[in-house]
Short mmCIF file of C-alpha atoms and ligand atoms in Angstrom, two decimals:
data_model
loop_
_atom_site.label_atom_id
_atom_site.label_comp_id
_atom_site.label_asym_id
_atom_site.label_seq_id
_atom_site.Cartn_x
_atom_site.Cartn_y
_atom_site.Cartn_z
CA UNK L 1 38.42 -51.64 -42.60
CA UNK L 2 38.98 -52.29 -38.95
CA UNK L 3 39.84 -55.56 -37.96
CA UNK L 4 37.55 -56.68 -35.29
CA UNK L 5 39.57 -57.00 -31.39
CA UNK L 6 37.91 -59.08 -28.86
CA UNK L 7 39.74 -59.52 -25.84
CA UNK L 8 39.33 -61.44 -22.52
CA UNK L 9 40.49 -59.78 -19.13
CA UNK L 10 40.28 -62.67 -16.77
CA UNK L 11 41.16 -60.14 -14.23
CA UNK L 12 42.12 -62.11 -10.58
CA UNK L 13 40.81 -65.25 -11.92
CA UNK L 14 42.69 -68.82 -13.34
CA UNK L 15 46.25 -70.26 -12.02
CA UNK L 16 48.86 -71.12 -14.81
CA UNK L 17 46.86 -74.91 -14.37
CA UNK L 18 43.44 -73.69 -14.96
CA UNK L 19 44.41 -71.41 -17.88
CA UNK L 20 45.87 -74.29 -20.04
CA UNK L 21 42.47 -76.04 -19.32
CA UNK L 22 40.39 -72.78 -20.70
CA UNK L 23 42.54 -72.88 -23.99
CA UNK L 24 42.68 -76.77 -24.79
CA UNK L 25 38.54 -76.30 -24.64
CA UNK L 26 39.11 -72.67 -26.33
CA UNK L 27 41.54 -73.24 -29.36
CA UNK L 28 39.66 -75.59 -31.22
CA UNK L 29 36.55 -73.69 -31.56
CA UNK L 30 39.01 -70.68 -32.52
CA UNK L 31 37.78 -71.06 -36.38
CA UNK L 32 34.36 -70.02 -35.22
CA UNK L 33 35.77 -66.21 -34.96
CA UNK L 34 37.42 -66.29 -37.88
CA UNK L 35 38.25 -63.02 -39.27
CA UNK L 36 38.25 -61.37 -35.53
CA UNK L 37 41.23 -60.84 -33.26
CA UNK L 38 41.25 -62.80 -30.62
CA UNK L 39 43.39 -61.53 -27.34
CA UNK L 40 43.78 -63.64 -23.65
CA UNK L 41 44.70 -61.56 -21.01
CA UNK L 42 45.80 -63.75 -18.09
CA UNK L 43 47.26 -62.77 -14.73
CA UNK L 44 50.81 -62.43 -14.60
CA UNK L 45 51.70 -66.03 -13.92
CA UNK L 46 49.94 -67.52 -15.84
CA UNK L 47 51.37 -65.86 -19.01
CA UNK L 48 54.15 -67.57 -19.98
CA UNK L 49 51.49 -70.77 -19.48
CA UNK L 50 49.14 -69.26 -21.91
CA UNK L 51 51.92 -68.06 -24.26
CA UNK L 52 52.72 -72.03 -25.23
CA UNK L 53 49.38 -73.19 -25.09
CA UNK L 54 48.89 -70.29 -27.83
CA UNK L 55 52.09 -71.32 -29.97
CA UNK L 56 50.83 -71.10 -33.84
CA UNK L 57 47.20 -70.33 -32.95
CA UNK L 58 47.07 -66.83 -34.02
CA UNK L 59 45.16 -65.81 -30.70
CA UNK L 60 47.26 -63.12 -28.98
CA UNK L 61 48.36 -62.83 -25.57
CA UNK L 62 48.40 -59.69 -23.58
CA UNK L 63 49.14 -58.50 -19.51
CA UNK L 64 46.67 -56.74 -17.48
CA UNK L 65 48.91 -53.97 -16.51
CA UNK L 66 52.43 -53.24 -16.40
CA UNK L 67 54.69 -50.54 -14.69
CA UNK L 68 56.83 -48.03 -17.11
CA UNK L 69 60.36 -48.47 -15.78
CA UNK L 70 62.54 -51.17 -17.73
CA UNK L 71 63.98 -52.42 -14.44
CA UNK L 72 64.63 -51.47 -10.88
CA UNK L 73 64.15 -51.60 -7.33
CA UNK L 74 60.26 -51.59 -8.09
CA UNK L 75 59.38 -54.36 -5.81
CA UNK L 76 55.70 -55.94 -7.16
CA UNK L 77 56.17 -54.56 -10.63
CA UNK L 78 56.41 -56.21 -14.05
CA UNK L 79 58.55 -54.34 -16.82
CA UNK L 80 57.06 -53.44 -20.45
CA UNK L 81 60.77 -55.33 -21.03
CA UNK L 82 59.48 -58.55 -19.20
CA UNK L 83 55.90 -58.68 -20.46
CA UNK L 84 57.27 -59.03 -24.38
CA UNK L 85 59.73 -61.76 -23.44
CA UNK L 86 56.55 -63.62 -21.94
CA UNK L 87 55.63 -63.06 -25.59
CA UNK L 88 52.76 -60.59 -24.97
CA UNK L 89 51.52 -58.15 -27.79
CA UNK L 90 49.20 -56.37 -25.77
CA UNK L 91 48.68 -55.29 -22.43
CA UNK L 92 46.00 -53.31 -20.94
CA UNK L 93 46.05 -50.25 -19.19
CA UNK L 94 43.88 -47.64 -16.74
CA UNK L 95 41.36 -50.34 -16.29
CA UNK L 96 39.10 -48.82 -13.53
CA UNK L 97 39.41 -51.01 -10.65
CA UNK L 98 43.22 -50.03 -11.08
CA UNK L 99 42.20 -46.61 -10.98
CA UNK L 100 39.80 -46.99 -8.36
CA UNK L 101 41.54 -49.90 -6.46
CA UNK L 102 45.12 -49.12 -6.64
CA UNK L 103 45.31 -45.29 -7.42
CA UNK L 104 46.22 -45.23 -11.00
CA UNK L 105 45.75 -41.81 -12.11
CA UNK L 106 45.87 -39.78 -15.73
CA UNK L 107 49.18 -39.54 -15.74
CA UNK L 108 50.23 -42.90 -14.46
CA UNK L 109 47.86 -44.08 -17.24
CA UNK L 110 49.91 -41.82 -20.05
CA UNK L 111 53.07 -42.85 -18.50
CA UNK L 112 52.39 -46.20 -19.42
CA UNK L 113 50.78 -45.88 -22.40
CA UNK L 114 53.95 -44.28 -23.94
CA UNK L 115 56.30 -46.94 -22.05
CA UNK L 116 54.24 -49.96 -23.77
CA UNK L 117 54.80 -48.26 -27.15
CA UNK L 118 58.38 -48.10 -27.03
CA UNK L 119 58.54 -51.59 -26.07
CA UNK L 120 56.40 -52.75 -29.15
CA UNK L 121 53.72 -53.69 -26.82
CA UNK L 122 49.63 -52.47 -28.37
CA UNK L 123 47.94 -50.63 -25.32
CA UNK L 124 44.43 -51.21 -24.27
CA UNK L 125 43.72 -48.26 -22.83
CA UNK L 126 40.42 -48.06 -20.59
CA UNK L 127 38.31 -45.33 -20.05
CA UNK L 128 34.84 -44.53 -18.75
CA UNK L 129 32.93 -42.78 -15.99
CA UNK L 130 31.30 -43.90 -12.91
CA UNK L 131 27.95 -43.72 -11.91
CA UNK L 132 27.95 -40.69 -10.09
CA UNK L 133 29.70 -39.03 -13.21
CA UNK L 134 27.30 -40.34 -15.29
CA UNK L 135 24.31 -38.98 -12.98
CA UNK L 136 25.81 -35.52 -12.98
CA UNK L 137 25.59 -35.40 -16.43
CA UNK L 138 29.67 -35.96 -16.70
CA UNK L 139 29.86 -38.64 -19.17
CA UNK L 140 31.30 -36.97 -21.98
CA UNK L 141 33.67 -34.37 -20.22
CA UNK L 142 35.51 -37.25 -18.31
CA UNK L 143 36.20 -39.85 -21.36
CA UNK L 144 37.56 -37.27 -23.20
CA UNK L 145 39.73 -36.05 -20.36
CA UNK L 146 41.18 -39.58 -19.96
CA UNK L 147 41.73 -40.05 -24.04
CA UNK L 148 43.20 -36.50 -24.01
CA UNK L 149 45.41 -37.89 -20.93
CA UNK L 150 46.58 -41.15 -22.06
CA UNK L 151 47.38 -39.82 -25.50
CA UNK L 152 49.20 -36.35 -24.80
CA UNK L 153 52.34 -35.96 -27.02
CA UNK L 154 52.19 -39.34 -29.02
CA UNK L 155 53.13 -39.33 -32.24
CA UNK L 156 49.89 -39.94 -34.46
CA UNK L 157 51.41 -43.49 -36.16
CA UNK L 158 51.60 -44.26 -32.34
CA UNK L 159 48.43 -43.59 -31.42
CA UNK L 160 46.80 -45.13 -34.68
CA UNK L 161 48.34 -48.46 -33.15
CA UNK L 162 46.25 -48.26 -29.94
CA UNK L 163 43.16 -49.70 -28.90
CA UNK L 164 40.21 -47.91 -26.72
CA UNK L 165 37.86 -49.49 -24.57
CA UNK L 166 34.99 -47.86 -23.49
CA UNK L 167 33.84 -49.14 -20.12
CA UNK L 168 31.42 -47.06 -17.70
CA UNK L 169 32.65 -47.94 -14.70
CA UNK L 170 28.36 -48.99 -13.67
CA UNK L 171 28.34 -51.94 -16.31
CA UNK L 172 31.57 -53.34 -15.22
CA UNK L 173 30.56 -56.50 -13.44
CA UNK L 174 26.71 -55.57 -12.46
CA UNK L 175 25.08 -57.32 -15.08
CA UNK L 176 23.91 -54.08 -16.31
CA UNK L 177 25.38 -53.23 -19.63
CA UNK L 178 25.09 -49.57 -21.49
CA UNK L 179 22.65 -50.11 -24.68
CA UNK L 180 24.44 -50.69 -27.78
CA UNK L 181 23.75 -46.93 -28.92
CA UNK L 182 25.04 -45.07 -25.48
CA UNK L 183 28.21 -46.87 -26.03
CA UNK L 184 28.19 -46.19 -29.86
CA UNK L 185 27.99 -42.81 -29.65
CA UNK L 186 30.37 -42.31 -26.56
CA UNK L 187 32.99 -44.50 -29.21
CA UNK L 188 32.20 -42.12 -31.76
CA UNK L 189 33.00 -39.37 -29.04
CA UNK L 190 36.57 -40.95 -28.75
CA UNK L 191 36.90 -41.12 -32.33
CA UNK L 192 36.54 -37.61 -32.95
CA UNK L 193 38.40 -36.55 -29.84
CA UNK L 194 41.30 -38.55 -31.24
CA UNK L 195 40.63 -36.91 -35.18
CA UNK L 196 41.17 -33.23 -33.31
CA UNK L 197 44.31 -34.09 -32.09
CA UNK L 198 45.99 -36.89 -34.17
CA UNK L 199 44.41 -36.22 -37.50
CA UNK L 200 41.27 -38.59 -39.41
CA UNK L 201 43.65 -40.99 -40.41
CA UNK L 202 45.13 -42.32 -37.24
CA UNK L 203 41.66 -41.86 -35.68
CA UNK L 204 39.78 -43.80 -38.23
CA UNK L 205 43.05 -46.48 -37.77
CA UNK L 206 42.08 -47.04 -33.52
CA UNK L 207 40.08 -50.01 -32.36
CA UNK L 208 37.17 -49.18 -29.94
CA UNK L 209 35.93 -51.94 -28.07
CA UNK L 210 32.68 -51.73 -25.77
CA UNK L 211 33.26 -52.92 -22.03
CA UNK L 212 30.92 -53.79 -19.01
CA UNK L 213 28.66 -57.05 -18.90
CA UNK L 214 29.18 -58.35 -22.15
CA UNK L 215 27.46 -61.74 -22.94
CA UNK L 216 26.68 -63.86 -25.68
CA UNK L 217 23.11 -62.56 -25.28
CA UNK L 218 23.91 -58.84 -26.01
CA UNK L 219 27.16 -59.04 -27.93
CA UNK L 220 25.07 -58.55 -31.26
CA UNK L 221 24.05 -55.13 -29.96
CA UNK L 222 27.36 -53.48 -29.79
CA UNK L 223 28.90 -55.94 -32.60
CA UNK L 224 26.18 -53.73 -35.07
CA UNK L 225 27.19 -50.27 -33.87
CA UNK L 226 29.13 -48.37 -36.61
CA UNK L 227 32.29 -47.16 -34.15
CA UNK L 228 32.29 -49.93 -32.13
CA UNK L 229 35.09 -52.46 -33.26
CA UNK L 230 35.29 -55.36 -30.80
CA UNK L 231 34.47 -56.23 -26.59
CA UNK L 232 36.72 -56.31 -23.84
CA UNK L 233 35.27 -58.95 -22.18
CA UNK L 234 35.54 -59.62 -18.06
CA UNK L 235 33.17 -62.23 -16.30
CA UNK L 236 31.91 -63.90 -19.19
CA UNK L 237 35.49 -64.61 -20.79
CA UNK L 238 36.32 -67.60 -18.22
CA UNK L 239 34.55 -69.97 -19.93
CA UNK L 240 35.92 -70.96 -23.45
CA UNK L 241 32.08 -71.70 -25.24
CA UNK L 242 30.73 -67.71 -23.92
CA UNK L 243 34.00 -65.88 -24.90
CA UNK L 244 34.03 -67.72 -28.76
CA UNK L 245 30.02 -66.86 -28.42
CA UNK L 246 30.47 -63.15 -28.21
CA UNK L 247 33.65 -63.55 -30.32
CA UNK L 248 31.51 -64.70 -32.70
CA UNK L 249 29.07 -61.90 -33.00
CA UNK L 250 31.83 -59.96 -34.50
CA UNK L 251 32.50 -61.77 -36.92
CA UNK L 252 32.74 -59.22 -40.34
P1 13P F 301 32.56 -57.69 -16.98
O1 13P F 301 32.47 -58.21 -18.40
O2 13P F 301 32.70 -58.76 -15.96
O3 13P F 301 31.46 -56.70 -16.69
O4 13P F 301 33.93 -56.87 -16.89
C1 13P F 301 34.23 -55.92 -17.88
C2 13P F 301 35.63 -55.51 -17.73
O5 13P F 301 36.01 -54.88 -16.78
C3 13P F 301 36.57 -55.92 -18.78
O6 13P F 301 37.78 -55.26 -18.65
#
């Protein structure tokens, strides 16, 4: 059995200040999710924040991105190195704005991936196609082109580690989510993708979450779906009582 992952990317949102406020209302309500992983995902300074408030909690913390050098003249760039000492576990990585907004490609994204392993550090690893991919009919060819990507030439007890979220780039902050059974069966595309290369039982090992407009109002949907094993959870994660909410729904 998979253990249930729900994670919340506050993206460009919360100083160090407004982060401690979101987990003194968050971390008493915790118990409601009991049973499901709970990750924050701050901005970089407000990490080490978040990392105290979260002292004997049991909610992980995790970084939004990260570059793969250990240290150097990389001037706006945050080590795999630096992001453990700030006591993160997980750290996300090929989120599409990054790839849209800031030119991450494939092979940044792989790059990455396999830095944050060595450092001990559980990738999120986004993937997901755009609108016009999805309109031509793409959907399929271009997920498995970024899993194929991101994964090349891991070991499988590395990749078994990971976790996969699906997010088509349309549902990512439009208010219009993919039905529970779109995203169940483009998870279940992943899953097999990963089986081909990395064998059943590092496949069947991977988290999948479901990402794009996820609400307390639909998290029911994908918390149902057979390959789908948690949320990664944008807009609606800033406030403490709709995070727990969808948290909630996945509760096994
Ligand atoms: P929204 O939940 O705001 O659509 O964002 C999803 C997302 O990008 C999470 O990484």
């Amino acid at each position: 059995m998979r253990t249930p992952i729900v994670a919340a990317n506050w993206k460009m949102y919360k100083t160090a200040r407004e982060a401690e406020a979101f987990c003194r209302e968050f971390l008493p309500q915790r118990s409601r999710a009991r049973g499901v992983e709970l990750v924050l995902l701050p901005p970089f300074t407000a990490l080490e924040a978040v990392a105290r408030a979260l002292e004997g909690s049991e909610v992980a913390l995790g970084a939004q991105n990260l570059f793969w050098e250990e240290e150097g003249a990389y001037t706006g760039e945050i080590s795999p190195r630096m992001l453990g000492a700030a006591g993160c576990s997980y750290v996300v990585i090929g989120h599409s704005e990054r790839r849209r907004l800031f030119g991450e490609t494939d092979e940044h994204v792989h790059r990455k991936v396999a830095a944050a392993l060595g450092h001990a550090l559980l990738p999120i690893v986004c993937v997901g196609e755009t609108l016009e991919e999805r309109e031509a009919g793409r959907t399929e060819e271009v997920v498995v082109r970024q899993v194929k990507a991101a994964f090349h030439g891991l070991a499988a007890d590395e990749v078994a580690r990971c976790v996969v979220a699906y997010e088509p780039v349309w549902a990512i902050g439009t208010g219009r989510n993919a039905t529970g059974e779109d995203a169940n069966q483009i998870c279940g595309l992943i899953r097999r993708t990963l089986a081909g290369l990395y064998g059943e039982g590092a496949a069947s090992a991977v988290r999948l979450q479901y990402g794009g407009s996820v609400k307390p109002e639909n998290a029911a949907e994908f918390a149902r779906q057979p390959e789908i094993d948690g949320a990664l959870v944008g807009g609606a994660s800033l406030e403490p009582g709709k995070f727990i909410a969808i948290a909630e729904a996945f509760v096994p």
